[in-house]
CSV table of N, CA and C in Angstrom, one decimal:
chain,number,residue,atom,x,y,z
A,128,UNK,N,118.1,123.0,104.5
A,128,UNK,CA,118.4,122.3,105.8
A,128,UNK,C,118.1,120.8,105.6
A,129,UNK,N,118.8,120.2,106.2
A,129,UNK,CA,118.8,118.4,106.2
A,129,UNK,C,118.8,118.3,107.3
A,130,UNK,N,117.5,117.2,108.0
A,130,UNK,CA,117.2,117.1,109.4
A,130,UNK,C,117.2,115.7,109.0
A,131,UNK,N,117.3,114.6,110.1
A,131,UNK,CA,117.7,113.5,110.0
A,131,UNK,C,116.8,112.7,110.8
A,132,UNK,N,115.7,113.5,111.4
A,132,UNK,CA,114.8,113.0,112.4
A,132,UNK,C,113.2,114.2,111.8
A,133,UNK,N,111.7,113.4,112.3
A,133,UNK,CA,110.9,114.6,112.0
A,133,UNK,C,111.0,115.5,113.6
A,134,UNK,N,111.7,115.0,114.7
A,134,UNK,CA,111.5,115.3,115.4
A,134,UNK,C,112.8,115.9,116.0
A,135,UNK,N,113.4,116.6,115.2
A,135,UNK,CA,115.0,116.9,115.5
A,135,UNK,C,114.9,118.5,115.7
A,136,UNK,N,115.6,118.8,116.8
A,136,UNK,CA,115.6,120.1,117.0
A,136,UNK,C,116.1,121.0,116.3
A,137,UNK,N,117.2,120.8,115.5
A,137,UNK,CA,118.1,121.3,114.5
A,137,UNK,C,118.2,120.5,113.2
A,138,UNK,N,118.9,120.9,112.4
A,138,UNK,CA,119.3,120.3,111.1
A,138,UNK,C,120.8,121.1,110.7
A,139,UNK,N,121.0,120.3,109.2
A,139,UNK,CA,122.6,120.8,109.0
A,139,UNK,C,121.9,121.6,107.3
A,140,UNK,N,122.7,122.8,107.7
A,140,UNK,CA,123.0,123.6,106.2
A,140,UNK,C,123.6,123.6,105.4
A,141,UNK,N,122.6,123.4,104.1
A,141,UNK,CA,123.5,122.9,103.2
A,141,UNK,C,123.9,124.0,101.9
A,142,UNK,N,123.3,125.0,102.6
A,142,UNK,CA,123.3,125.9,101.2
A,142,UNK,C,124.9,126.6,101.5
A,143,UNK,N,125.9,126.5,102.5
A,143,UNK,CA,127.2,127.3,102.2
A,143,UNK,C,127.4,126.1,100.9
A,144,UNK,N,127.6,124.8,101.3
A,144,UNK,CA,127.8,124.0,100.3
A,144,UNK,C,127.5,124.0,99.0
A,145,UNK,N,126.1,124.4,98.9
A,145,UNK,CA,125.2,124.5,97.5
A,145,UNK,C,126.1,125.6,96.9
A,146,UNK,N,126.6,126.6,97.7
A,146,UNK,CA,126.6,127.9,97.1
A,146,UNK,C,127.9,127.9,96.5
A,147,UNK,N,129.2,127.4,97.1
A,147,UNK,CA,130.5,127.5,97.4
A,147,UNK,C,131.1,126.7,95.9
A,148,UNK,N,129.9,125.8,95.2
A,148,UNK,CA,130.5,125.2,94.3
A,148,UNK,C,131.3,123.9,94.0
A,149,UNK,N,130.4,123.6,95.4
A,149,UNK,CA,131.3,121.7,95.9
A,149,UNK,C,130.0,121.1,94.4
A,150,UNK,N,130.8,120.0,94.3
A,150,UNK,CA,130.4,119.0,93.4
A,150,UNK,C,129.5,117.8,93.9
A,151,UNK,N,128.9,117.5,93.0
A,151,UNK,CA,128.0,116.2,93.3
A,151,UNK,C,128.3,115.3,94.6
A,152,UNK,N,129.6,114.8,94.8
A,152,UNK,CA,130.0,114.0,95.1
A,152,UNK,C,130.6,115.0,96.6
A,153,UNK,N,131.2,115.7,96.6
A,153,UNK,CA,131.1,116.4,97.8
A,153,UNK,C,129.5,116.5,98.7
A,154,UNK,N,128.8,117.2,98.1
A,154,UNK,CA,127.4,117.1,98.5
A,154,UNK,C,126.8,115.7,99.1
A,155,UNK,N,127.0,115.0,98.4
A,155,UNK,CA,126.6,113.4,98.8
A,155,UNK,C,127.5,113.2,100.2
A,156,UNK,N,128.6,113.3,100.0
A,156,UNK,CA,130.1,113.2,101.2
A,156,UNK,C,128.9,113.8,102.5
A,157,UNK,N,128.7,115.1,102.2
A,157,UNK,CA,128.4,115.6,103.3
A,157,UNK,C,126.7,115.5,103.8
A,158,UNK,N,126.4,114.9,103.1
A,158,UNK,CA,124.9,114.3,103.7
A,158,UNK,C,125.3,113.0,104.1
A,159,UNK,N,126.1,112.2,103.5
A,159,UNK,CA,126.3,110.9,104.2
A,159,UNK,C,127.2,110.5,105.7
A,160,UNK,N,127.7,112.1,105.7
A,160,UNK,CA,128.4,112.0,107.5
A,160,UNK,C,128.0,112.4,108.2
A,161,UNK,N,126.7,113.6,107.7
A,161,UNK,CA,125.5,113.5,108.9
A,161,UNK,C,125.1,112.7,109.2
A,162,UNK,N,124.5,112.1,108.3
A,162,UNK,CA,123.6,110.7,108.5
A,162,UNK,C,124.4,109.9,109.0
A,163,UNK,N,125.1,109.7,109.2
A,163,UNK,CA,125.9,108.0,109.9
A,163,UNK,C,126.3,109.0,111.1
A,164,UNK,N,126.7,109.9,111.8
A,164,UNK,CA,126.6,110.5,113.1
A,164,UNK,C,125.2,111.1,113.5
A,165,UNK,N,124.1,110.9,112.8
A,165,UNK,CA,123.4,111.3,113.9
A,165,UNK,C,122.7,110.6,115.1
A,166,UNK,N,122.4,111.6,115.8
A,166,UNK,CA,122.2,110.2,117.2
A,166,UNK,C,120.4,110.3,117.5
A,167,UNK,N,120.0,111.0,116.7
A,167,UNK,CA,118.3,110.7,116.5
A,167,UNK,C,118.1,109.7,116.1
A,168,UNK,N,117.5,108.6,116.2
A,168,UNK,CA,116.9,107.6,116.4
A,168,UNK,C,115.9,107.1,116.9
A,169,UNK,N,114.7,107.9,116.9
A,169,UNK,CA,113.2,107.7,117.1
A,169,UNK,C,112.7,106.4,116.5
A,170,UNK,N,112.6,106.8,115.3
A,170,UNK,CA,112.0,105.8,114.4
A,170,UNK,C,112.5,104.3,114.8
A,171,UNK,N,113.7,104.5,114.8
A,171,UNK,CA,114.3,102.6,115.0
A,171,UNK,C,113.8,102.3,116.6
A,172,UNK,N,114.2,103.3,117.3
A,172,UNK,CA,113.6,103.0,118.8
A,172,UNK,C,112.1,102.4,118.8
A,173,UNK,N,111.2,103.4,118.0
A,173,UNK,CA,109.8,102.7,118.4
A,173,UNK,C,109.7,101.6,117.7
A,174,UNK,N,110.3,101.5,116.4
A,174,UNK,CA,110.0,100.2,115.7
A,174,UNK,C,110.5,98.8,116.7
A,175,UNK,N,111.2,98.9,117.2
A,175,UNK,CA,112.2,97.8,117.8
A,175,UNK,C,110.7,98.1,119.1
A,176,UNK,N,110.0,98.6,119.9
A,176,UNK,CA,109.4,98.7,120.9
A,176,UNK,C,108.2,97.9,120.4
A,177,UNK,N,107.6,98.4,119.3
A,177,UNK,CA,106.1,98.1,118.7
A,177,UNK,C,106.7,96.8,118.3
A,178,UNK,N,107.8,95.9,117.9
A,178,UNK,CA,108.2,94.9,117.4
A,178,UNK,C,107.8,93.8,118.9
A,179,UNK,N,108.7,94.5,119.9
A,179,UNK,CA,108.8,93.4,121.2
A,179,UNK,C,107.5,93.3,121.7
A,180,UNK,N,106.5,94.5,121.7
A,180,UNK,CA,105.3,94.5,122.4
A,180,UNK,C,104.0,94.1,121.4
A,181,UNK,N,104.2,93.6,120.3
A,181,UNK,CA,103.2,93.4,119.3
A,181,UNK,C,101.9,94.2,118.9
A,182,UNK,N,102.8,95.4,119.3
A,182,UNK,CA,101.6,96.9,119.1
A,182,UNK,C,101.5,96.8,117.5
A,183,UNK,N,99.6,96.9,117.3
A,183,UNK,CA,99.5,97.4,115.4
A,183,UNK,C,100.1,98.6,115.4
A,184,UNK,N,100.6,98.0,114.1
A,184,UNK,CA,101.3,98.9,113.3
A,184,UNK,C,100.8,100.4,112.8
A,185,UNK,N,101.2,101.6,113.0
A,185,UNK,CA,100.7,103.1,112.9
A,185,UNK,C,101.5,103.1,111.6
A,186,UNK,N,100.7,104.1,111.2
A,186,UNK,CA,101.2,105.0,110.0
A,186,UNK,C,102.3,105.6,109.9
A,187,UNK,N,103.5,105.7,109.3
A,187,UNK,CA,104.8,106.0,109.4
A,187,UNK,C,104.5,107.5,108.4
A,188,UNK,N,105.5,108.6,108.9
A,188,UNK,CA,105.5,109.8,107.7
A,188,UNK,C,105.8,109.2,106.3
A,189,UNK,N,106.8,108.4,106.5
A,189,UNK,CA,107.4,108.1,104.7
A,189,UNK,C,106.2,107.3,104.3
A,190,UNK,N,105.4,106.6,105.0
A,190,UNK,CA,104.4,105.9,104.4
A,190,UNK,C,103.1,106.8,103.1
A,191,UNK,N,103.3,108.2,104.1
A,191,UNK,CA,102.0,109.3,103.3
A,191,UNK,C,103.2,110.6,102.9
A,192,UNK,N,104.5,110.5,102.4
A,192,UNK,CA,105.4,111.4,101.7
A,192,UNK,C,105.5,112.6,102.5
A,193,UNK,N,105.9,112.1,103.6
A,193,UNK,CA,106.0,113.3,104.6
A,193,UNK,C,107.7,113.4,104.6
């Protein structure tokens, strides 16, 4: 599953894909048109909030390989 948010109710499956025999570059195709449609945007929202209000900076997931 590829979730595009940690906070996303759903994700997209990728194993028909994995399984079906698409190629590298298919695979890539299809994680990169998730990603540019999804409309989760937590992360940029708070950043842009904690940016205007000069809240210290928290610990981010990708910071500790979440």
């Amino acid at each position: 599953m590829l979730y595009t948010c940690l906070f996303a109710g759903h994700g997209t499956s990728l194993r028909d894909t994995l399984r079906g025999g698409s190629s590298d570059e298919q695979l890539l195709e299809l994680i990169r048109a998730v990603w540019l449609a999804r409309a989760d945007r937590y992360s940029e929202q708070r950043a842009s909030l904690r940016r205007a209000s000069h809240e210290e900076r928290k610990v981010e997931m990708f910071y500790i390989g979440g």
